[in-house]
mmCIF file of C-alpha atoms in Angstrom:
data_model
loop_
_atom_site.group_PDB
_atom_site.id
_atom_site.type_symbol
_atom_site.label_atom_id
_atom_site.label_comp_id
_atom_site.label_asym_id
_atom_site.label_seq_id
_atom_site.Cartn_x
_atom_site.Cartn_y
_atom_site.Cartn_z
ATOM 1 C CA UNK A 246 14.237 14.166 25.013
ATOM 2 C CA UNK A 247 17.539 14.265 26.954
ATOM 3 C CA UNK A 248 16.984 10.775 28.361
ATOM 4 C CA UNK A 249 16.204 9.511 24.847
ATOM 5 C CA UNK A 250 19.376 11.090 23.478
ATOM 6 C CA UNK A 251 21.425 9.659 26.334
ATOM 7 C CA UNK A 252 19.942 6.184 25.821
ATOM 8 C CA UNK A 253 20.608 6.406 22.065
ATOM 9 C CA UNK A 254 24.186 7.483 22.735
ATOM 10 C CA UNK A 255 24.773 4.563 25.137
ATOM 11 C CA UNK A 256 23.256 2.144 22.623
ATOM 12 C CA UNK A 257 25.424 3.540 19.836
ATOM 13 C CA UNK A 258 28.564 3.150 21.971
ATOM 14 C CA UNK A 259 27.652 -0.476 22.723
ATOM 15 C CA UNK A 260 27.084 -1.208 19.044
ATOM 16 C CA UNK A 261 30.389 0.375 18.020
ATOM 17 C CA UNK A 262 32.175 -1.599 20.731
ATOM 18 C CA UNK A 263 30.568 -4.833 19.472
ATOM 19 C CA UNK A 264 31.607 -4.014 15.913
ATOM 20 C CA UNK A 265 35.188 -3.344 17.015
ATOM 21 C CA UNK A 266 35.279 -6.716 18.789
ATOM 22 C CA UNK A 267 33.847 -8.543 15.781
ATOM 23 C CA UNK A 268 35.548 -6.893 12.779
ATOM 24 C CA UNK A 269 39.095 -5.848 12.008
ATOM 25 C CA UNK A 270 39.911 -2.130 12.001
ATOM 26 C CA UNK A 271 40.759 -2.353 8.279
ATOM 27 C CA UNK A 272 37.195 -3.378 7.490
ATOM 28 C CA UNK A 273 35.557 -0.826 9.793
ATOM 29 C CA UNK A 274 37.732 1.889 8.289
ATOM 30 C CA UNK A 275 36.214 1.142 4.871
ATOM 31 C CA UNK A 276 32.708 1.912 6.110
ATOM 32 C CA UNK A 277 31.651 5.478 5.474
ATOM 33 C CA UNK A 278 28.928 5.485 8.066
ATOM 34 C CA UNK A 279 27.104 3.155 10.402
ATOM 35 C CA UNK A 280 23.414 3.909 10.714
ATOM 36 C CA UNK A 281 21.404 2.647 13.644
ATOM 37 C CA UNK A 282 17.681 2.401 13.022
ATOM 38 C CA UNK A 283 14.994 2.738 15.640
ATOM 39 C CA UNK A 284 12.427 -0.031 15.977
ATOM 40 C CA UNK A 285 9.232 0.519 14.026
ATOM 41 C CA UNK A 286 6.237 1.721 15.994
ATOM 42 C CA UNK A 287 2.630 0.696 15.251
ATOM 43 C CA UNK A 288 2.127 4.191 13.812
ATOM 44 C CA UNK A 289 5.104 3.681 11.464
ATOM 45 C CA UNK A 290 3.645 0.381 10.298
ATOM 46 C CA UNK A 291 0.259 1.954 9.644
ATOM 47 C CA UNK A 292 1.937 4.649 7.532
ATOM 48 C CA UNK A 293 3.832 2.010 5.556
ATOM 49 C CA UNK A 294 0.601 0.072 4.927
ATOM 50 C CA UNK A 295 -1.123 3.262 3.768
ATOM 51 C CA UNK A 296 1.717 4.065 1.358
ATOM 52 C CA UNK A 297 1.742 0.526 -0.054
ATOM 53 C CA UNK A 298 -2.025 0.494 -0.537
ATOM 54 C CA UNK A 299 -1.902 3.923 -2.201
ATOM 55 C CA UNK A 300 0.494 2.390 -4.717
ATOM 56 C CA UNK A 301 -1.920 -0.482 -5.331
ATOM 57 C CA UNK A 302 -4.789 1.982 -5.733
ATOM 58 C CA UNK A 303 -2.776 4.016 -8.243
ATOM 59 C CA UNK A 304 -1.854 0.918 -10.269
ATOM 60 C CA UNK A 305 -5.497 -0.134 -10.439
ATOM 61 C CA UNK A 306 -6.629 3.387 -11.317
ATOM 62 C CA UNK A 307 -4.374 3.198 -14.389
ATOM 63 C CA UNK A 308 -6.607 0.280 -15.477
ATOM 64 C CA UNK A 309 -9.754 2.292 -14.669
ATOM 65 C CA UNK A 310 -10.468 0.138 -11.609
ATOM 66 C CA UNK A 311 -11.358 1.661 -8.253
ATOM 67 C CA UNK A 312 -10.331 0.230 -4.897
ATOM 68 C CA UNK A 313 -12.106 0.495 -1.541
ATOM 69 C CA UNK A 314 -10.230 -0.878 1.469
ATOM 70 C CA UNK A 315 -11.740 -1.017 4.933
ATOM 71 C CA UNK A 316 -9.779 0.343 7.911
ATOM 72 C CA UNK A 317 -9.933 -3.149 9.466
ATOM 73 C CA UNK A 318 -7.980 -4.568 6.522
ATOM 74 C CA UNK A 319 -5.339 -1.854 6.833
ATOM 75 C CA UNK A 320 -4.967 -2.666 10.538
ATOM 76 C CA UNK A 321 -4.731 -6.408 9.780
ATOM 77 C CA UNK A 322 -2.021 -5.802 7.185
ATOM 78 C CA UNK A 323 -0.035 -3.677 9.643
ATOM 79 C CA UNK A 324 -0.269 -6.358 12.316
ATOM 80 C CA UNK A 325 0.387 -9.409 10.112
ATOM 81 C CA UNK A 326 2.950 -7.703 7.891
ATOM 82 C CA UNK A 327 5.386 -6.990 10.697
ATOM 83 C CA UNK A 328 8.119 -9.255 11.977
ATOM 84 C CA UNK A 329 10.338 -8.177 14.876
ATOM 85 C CA UNK A 330 13.394 -9.554 13.116
ATOM 86 C CA UNK A 331 12.722 -8.348 9.565
ATOM 87 C CA UNK A 332 10.670 -5.225 10.256
ATOM 88 C CA UNK A 333 8.079 -4.414 7.597
ATOM 89 C CA UNK A 334 9.678 -6.485 4.834
ATOM 90 C CA UNK A 335 7.080 -9.287 5.100
ATOM 91 C CA UNK A 336 4.392 -6.681 4.388
ATOM 92 C CA UNK A 337 5.149 -6.685 0.651
ATOM 93 C CA UNK A 338 4.761 -10.466 0.477
ATOM 94 C CA UNK A 339 1.533 -10.273 2.471
ATOM 95 C CA UNK A 340 0.042 -7.627 0.174
ATOM 96 C CA UNK A 341 1.137 -9.665 -2.849
ATOM 97 C CA UNK A 342 -0.429 -12.909 -1.637
ATOM 98 C CA UNK A 343 -3.573 -11.613 0.077
ATOM 99 C CA UNK A 344 -4.480 -8.684 -2.173
ATOM 100 C CA UNK A 345 -2.588 -8.408 -5.463
ATOM 101 C CA UNK A 346 -2.800 -12.070 -6.495
ATOM 102 C CA UNK A 347 -6.586 -12.347 -5.978
ATOM 103 C CA UNK A 348 -7.140 -9.024 -7.780
ATOM 104 C CA UNK A 349 -4.965 -10.234 -10.656
ATOM 105 C CA UNK A 350 -7.149 -13.353 -10.880
ATOM 106 C CA UNK A 351 -10.248 -11.168 -11.284
ATOM 107 C CA UNK A 352 -8.581 -9.110 -13.983
ATOM 108 C CA UNK A 353 -7.074 -12.038 -15.910
ATOM 109 C CA UNK A 354 -10.358 -13.946 -15.922
ATOM 110 C CA UNK A 355 -12.181 -10.885 -17.235
ATOM 111 C CA UNK A 356 -14.384 -10.611 -14.154
ATOM 112 C CA UNK A 357 -13.371 -7.030 -13.408
ATOM 113 C CA UNK A 358 -14.906 -4.559 -15.853
ATOM 114 C CA UNK A 359 -13.360 -1.156 -16.495
ATOM 115 C CA UNK A 360 -14.868 1.412 -14.188
ATOM 116 C CA UNK A 361 -15.634 -1.291 -11.638
ATOM 117 C CA UNK A 362 -14.739 -1.174 -7.976
ATOM 118 C CA UNK A 363 -12.923 -3.772 -5.909
ATOM 119 C CA UNK A 364 -13.934 -3.903 -2.265
ATOM 120 C CA UNK A 365 -11.527 -5.307 0.321
ATOM 121 C CA UNK A 366 -12.954 -5.955 3.762
ATOM 122 C CA UNK A 367 -12.354 -8.179 6.762
ATOM 123 C CA UNK A 368 -14.587 -10.946 8.029
ATOM 124 C CA UNK A 369 -13.667 -13.003 11.099
ATOM 125 C CA UNK A 370 -9.975 -12.203 10.719
ATOM 126 C CA UNK A 371 -9.873 -13.016 6.993
ATOM 127 C CA UNK A 372 -9.427 -10.625 4.084
ATOM 128 C CA UNK A 373 -12.403 -10.733 1.733
ATOM 129 C CA UNK A 374 -12.164 -9.359 -1.790
ATOM 130 C CA UNK A 375 -15.305 -8.613 -3.749
ATOM 131 C CA UNK A 376 -16.454 -6.643 -6.741
ATOM 132 C CA UNK A 377 -18.855 -3.777 -6.868
ATOM 133 C CA UNK A 378 -19.998 -3.431 -10.434
ATOM 134 C CA UNK A 379 -20.686 0.178 -11.201
ATOM 135 C CA UNK A 380 -23.671 0.739 -13.427
ATOM 136 C CA UNK A 381 -22.576 1.652 -16.925
ATOM 137 C CA UNK A 382 -23.715 5.109 -17.927
ATOM 138 C CA UNK A 383 -26.753 5.059 -20.183
ATOM 139 C CA UNK A 384 -26.106 5.910 -23.778
ATOM 140 C CA UNK A 385 -28.086 8.889 -24.876
ATOM 141 C CA UNK A 386 -28.657 10.545 -28.148
ATOM 142 C CA UNK A 387 -26.086 13.321 -27.855
ATOM 143 C CA UNK A 388 -27.950 15.744 -30.104
ATOM 144 C CA UNK A 389 -31.247 15.155 -28.287
ATOM 145 C CA UNK A 390 -29.532 15.646 -24.907
ATOM 146 C CA UNK A 391 -27.996 18.922 -26.099
ATOM 147 C CA UNK A 392 -31.360 20.166 -27.376
ATOM 148 C CA UNK A 393 -33.064 19.240 -24.108
ATOM 149 C CA UNK A 394 -30.451 21.010 -21.996
ATOM 150 C CA UNK A 395 -30.713 24.143 -24.155
ATOM 151 C CA UNK A 396 -34.496 24.211 -23.801
ATOM 152 C CA UNK A 397 -34.695 23.578 -20.089
ATOM 153 C CA UNK A 398 -35.360 19.823 -20.378
ATOM 154 C CA UNK A 399 -38.178 19.899 -22.905
ATOM 155 C CA UNK A 400 -37.969 17.938 -26.102
ATOM 156 C CA UNK A 401 -37.011 20.238 -28.940
ATOM 157 C CA UNK A 402 -37.263 19.263 -32.543
ATOM 158 C CA UNK A 403 -38.590 20.371 -35.860
ATOM 159 C CA UNK A 404 -41.785 19.084 -37.343
ATOM 160 C CA UNK A 405 -41.856 18.557 -41.081
ATOM 161 C CA UNK A 406 -44.894 20.050 -42.811
#
């Protein structure tokens, strides 16, 4: 930890020195604070992907649509959605183009029924989106079902004489 703190302190001093050489003191004096961010780690990226996909899952749940995403897809998004220069910013565009747009196509074309499930998996390095149609619950005669449950499953009714 001490070596990390020392390295961070040296880096901060170099950055401040560069800023002083580049900008006038009047400008630097107007800044309240200068924040130096650490580079994102693969673990950070995975967390960001998980958060973004939780948001997608929540949005779909509001439309009564379930979402299943394979771990391979999450790893692909973390890898492809990172740029050393821009950090995780490209991730939003990647999720939009590879996941949200195809899902929107399903919904707009009426191919995604309420209560259905969208499956997102990976195949040979490509993201594959498919539908899993959940079987619609069978309609039952409510009164008959209540009578059967009250009688232990046997058909209960009255016979007219």
